[in-house]
Short mmCIF file of C-alpha atoms in Angstrom, two decimals:
data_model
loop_
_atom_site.label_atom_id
_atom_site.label_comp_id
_atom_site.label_asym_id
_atom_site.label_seq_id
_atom_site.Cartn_x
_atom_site.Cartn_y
_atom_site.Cartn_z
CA UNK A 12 2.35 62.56 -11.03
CA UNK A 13 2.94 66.18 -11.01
CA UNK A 14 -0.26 67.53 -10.96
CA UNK A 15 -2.61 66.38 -7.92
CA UNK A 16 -5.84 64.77 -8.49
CA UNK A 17 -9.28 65.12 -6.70
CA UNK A 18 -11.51 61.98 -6.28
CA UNK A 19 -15.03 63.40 -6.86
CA UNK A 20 -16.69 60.39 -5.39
CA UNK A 21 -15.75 58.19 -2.95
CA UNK A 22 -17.56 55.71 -0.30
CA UNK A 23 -15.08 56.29 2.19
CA UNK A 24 -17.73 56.31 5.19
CA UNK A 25 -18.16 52.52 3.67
CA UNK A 26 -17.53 50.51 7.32
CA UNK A 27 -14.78 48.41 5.09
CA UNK A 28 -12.77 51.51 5.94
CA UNK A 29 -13.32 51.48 9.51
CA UNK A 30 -10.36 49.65 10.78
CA UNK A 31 -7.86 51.84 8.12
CA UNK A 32 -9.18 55.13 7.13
CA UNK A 33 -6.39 57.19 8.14
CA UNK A 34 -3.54 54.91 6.66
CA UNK A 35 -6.09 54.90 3.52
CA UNK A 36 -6.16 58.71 3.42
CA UNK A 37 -2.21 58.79 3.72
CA UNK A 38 -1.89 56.35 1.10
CA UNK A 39 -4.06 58.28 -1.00
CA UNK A 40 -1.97 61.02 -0.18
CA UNK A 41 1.14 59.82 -1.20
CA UNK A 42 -0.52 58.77 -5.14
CA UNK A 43 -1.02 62.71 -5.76
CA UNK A 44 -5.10 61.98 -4.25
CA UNK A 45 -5.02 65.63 -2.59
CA UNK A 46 -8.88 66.53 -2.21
CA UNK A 47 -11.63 63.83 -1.99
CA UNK A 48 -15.69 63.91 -1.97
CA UNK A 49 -17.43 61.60 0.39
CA UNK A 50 -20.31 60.21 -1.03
CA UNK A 51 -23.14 60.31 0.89
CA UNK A 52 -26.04 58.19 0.01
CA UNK A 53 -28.42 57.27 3.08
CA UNK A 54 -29.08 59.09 6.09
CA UNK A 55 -26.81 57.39 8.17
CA UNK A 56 -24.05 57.85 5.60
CA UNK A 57 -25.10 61.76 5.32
CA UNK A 58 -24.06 62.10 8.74
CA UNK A 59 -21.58 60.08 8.79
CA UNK A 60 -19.63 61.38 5.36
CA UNK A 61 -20.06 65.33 6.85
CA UNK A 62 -18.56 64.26 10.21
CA UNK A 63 -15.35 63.03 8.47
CA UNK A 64 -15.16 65.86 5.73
CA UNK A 65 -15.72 68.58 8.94
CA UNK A 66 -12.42 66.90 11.04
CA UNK A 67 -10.50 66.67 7.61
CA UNK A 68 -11.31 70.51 6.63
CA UNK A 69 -9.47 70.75 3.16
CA UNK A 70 -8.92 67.58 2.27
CA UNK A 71 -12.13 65.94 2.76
CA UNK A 72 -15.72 67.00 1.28
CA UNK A 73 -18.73 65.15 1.45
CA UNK A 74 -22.25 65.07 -0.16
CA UNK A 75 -25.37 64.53 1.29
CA UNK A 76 -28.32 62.94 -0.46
CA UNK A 77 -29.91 59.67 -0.75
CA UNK A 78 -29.22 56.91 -3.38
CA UNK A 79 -32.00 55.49 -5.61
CA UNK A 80 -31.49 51.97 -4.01
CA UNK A 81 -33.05 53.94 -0.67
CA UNK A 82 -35.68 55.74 -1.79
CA UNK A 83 -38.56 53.91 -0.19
CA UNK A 84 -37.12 55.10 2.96
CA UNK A 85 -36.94 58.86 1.81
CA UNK A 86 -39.01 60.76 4.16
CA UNK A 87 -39.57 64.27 5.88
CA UNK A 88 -36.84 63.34 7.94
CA UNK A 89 -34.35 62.65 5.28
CA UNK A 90 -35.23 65.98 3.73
CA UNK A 91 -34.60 67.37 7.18
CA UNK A 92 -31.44 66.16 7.50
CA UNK A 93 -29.90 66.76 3.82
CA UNK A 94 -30.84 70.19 4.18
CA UNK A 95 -29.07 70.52 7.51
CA UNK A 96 -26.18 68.96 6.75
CA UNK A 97 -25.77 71.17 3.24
CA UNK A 98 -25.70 74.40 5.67
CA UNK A 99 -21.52 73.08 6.50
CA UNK A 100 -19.19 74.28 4.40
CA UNK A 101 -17.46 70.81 4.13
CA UNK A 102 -21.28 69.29 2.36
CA UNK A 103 -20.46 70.55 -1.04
CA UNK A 104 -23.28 68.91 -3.02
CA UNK A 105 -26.64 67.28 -3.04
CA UNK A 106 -27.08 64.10 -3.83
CA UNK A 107 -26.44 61.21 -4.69
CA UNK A 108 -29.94 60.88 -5.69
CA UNK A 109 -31.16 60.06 -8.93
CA UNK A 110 -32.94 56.97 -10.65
CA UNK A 111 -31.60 52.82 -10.76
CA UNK A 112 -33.86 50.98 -12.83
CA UNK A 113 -31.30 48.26 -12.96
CA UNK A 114 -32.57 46.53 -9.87
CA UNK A 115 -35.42 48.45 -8.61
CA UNK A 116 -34.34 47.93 -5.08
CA UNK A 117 -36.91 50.35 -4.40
CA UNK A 118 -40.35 50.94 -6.53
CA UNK A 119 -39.63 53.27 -9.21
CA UNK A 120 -42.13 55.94 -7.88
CA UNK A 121 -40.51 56.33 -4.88
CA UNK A 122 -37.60 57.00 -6.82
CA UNK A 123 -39.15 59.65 -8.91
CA UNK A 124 -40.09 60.81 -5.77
CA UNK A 125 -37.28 61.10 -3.81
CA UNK A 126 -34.90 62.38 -6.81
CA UNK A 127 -37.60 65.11 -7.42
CA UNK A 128 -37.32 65.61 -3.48
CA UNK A 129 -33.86 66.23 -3.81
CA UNK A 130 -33.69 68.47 -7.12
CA UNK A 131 -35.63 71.07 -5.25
CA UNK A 132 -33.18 71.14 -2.23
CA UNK A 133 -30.51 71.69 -5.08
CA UNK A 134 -32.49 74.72 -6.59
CA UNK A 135 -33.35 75.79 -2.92
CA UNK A 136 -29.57 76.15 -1.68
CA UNK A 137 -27.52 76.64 -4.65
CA UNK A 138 -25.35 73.88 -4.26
CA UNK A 139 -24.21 71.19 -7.06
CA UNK A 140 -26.50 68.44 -7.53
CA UNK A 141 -24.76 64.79 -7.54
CA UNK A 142 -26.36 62.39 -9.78
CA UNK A 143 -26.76 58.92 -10.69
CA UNK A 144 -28.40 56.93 -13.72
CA UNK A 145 -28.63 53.52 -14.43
CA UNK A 146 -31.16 51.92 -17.19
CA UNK A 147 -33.33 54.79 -16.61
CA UNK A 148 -32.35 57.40 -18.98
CA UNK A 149 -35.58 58.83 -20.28
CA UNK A 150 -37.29 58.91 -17.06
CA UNK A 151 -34.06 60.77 -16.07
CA UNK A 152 -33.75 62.75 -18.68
CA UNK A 153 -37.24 64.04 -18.29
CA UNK A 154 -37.08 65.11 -14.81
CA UNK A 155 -33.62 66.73 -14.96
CA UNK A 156 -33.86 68.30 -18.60
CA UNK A 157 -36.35 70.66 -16.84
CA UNK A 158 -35.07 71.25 -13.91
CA UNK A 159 -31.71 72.41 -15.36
CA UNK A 160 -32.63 75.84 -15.32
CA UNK A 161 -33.09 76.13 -11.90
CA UNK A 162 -29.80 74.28 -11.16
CA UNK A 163 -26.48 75.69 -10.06
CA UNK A 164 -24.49 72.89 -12.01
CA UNK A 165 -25.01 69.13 -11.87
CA UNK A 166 -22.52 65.98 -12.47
CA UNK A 167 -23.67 62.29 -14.13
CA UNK A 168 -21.35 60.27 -11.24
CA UNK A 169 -19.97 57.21 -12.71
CA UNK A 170 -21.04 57.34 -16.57
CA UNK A 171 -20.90 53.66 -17.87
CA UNK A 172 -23.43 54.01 -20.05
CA UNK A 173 -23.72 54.58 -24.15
CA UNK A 174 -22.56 57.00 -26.58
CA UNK A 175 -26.09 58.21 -27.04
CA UNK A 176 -26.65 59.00 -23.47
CA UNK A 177 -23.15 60.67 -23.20
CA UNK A 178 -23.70 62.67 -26.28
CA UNK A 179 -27.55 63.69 -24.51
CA UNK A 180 -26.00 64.46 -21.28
CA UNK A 181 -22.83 66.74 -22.58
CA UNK A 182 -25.54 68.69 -24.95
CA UNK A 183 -27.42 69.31 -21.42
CA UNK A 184 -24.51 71.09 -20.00
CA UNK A 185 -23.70 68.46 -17.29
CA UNK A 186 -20.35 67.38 -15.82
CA UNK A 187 -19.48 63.59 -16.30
CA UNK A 188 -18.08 61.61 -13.98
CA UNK A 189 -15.45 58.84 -14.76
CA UNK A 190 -14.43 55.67 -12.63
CA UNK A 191 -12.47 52.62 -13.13
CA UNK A 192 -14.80 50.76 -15.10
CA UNK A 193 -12.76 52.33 -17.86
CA UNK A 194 -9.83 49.65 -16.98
CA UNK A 195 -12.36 46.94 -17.45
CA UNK A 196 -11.30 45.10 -20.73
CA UNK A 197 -14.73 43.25 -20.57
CA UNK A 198 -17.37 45.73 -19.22
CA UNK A 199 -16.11 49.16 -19.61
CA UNK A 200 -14.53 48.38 -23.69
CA UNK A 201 -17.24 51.07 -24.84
CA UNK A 202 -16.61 53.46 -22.46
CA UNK A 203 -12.86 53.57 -23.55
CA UNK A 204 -13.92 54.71 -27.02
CA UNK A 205 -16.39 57.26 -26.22
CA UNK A 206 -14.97 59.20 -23.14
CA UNK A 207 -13.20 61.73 -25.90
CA UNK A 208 -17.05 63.06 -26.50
CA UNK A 209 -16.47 64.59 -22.81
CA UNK A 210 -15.60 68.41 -23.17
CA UNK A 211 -12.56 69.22 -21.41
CA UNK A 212 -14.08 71.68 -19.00
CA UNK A 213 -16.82 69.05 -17.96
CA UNK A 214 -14.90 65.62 -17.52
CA UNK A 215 -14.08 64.60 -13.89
CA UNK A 216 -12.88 61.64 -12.32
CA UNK A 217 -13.64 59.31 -9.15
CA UNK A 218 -12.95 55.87 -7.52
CA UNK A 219 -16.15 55.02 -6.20
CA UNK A 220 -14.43 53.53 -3.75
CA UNK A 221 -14.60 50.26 -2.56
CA UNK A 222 -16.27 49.56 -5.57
CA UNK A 223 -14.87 49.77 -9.26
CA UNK A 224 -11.19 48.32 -8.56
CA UNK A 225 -9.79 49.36 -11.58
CA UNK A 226 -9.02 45.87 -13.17
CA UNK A 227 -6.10 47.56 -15.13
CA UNK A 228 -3.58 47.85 -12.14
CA UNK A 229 -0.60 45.88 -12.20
CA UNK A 230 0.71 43.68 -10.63
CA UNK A 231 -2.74 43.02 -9.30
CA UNK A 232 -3.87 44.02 -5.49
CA UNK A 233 -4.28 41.65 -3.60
CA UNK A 234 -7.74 42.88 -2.20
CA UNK A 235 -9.93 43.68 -3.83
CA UNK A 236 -11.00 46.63 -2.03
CA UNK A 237 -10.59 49.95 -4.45
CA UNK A 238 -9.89 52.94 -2.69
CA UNK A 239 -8.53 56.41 -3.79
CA UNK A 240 -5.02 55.97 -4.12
CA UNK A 241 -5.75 53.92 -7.51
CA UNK A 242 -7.54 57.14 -8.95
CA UNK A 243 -3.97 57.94 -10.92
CA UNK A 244 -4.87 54.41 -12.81
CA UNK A 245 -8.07 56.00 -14.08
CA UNK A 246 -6.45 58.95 -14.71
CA UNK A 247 -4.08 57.12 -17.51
CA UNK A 248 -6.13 55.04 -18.98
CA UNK A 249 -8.97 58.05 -19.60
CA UNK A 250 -5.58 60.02 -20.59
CA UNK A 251 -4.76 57.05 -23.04
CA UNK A 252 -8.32 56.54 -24.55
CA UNK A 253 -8.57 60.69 -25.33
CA UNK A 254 -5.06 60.57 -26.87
CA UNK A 255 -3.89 63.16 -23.73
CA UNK A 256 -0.90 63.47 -21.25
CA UNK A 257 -1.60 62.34 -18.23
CA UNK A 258 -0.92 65.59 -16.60
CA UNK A 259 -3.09 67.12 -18.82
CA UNK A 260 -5.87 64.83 -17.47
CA UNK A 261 -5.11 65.58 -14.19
CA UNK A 262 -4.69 69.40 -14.21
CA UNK A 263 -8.52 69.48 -15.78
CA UNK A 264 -10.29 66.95 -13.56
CA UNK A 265 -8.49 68.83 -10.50
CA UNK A 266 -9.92 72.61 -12.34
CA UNK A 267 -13.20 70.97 -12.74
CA UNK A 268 -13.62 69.55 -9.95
CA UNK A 269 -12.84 72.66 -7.69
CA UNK A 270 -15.13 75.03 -9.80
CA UNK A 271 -17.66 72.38 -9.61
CA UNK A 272 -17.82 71.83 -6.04
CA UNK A 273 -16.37 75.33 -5.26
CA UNK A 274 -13.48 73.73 -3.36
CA UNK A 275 -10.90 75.87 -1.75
#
């Protein structure tokens, strides 16, 4: 692929990575991957995420926020550390934080709480925010639509949702965010015939790695461990449900992506 590609999110401080991060990396590498965002999701992760983005300077990033699934532990501390850890250059967004009403691992007004919690460090520092919705759109939709304003820029991460919501969140102004549950002939069929609703200028891609193996790879890996060199997968098949080139998919998710985060 001619143009390189940047994986906005990616669990890549996920211990499954532990015992081959660097071969990982130069795999990723070697598909056209050039720049990737950590994903940061828990305090532990936070620290964890910025430690690898600060001794890969360039081609590493990382975000720092805590995931709806943890937002009974949000606490003073938490907010601490995010807004640390968003004073290094390499911590290029806040989040992700947002609302999961699909399993309620944690009571949803701790959620509202903590995503509210984490808006505010947005507005505070200027930075991205780094967002994630699942069966919770209005209660989403309510907080954010508001705080928009006040926001630098903000990106739905992994969009698997309806046309409705898509529709809602491009009229807002916000960046979507595009994984490999595109390539799923079962699950993601929907999402294949709606991603041409995303603007050019606000449609970005990601691996959400290890999750989200794109099921569209062949021959099939034989783990099933997704990691970033597959993002060129999502990449064609987003290319082939918007009627695009490839490399015109790439050379917009890669512009996006670095005015979004402000890359170098």
């Amino acid at each position: 692929m001619p143009n390189p590609l940047i994986d906005i999110g990616a669990n890549i401080a996920h211990n499954s990575f532990d015992e081959d991060r660097i071969e990982m990396m130069q795999r990723a590498k070697e598909a056209g991957v050039e720049k990737i965002i950590i994903t940061g999701s828990s305090d532990k992760s936070n620290v964890r995420a910025a430690e690898l983005a600060a001794d890969s300077a360039g081609t590493l990033y990382s975000t720092a926020g805590v995931h709806p699934h943890y937002a009974s532990d949000y606490s003073d501390d938490s907010d601490a550390l995010i807004r640390s850890l968003v004073e290094n250059d390499a911590v290029v967004a806040v989040g992700e934080c947002g609302l999961d009403y699909c399993r309620n691992f944690s009571p949803r007004e701790a959620q509202i709480a903590a995503f509210k919690r984490q808006l505010d460090i947005a507005k505070d520092t200027g930075l991205p925010v780094f967002l994630h919705q699942r069966d919770a759109h209005d209660d989403f939709v309510n907080i954010l639509e508001p705080a928009l304003p006040d926001l630098f820029r903000a990106v739905v991460h992994c969009f698997t949702g309806e046309g409705e919501a898509l529709r809602k969140y491009v009229a807002m102004g916000l960046y979507i965010g595009i994984t490999g549950w595109i390539c799923d002939e079962r699950r993601g069929k929907h999402l294949h015939d709606i991603v041409s609703i995303i603007p050019d200028d606000r449609l970005l891609i990601e691996t959400d790695s290890p999750y989200l193996l794109p099921r569209s790879i062949q021959p099939r890996p034989k783990s099933r461990r997704n990691e970033p060199m597959y993002l060129p997968e999502v990449a064609r098949v987003i290319a082939e449900a918007r009627a695009q080139s490839i490399e015109h998919v790439a050379r917009i998710t890669t512009e996006n992506a670095i005015r979004f985060f402000g890359l170098d």
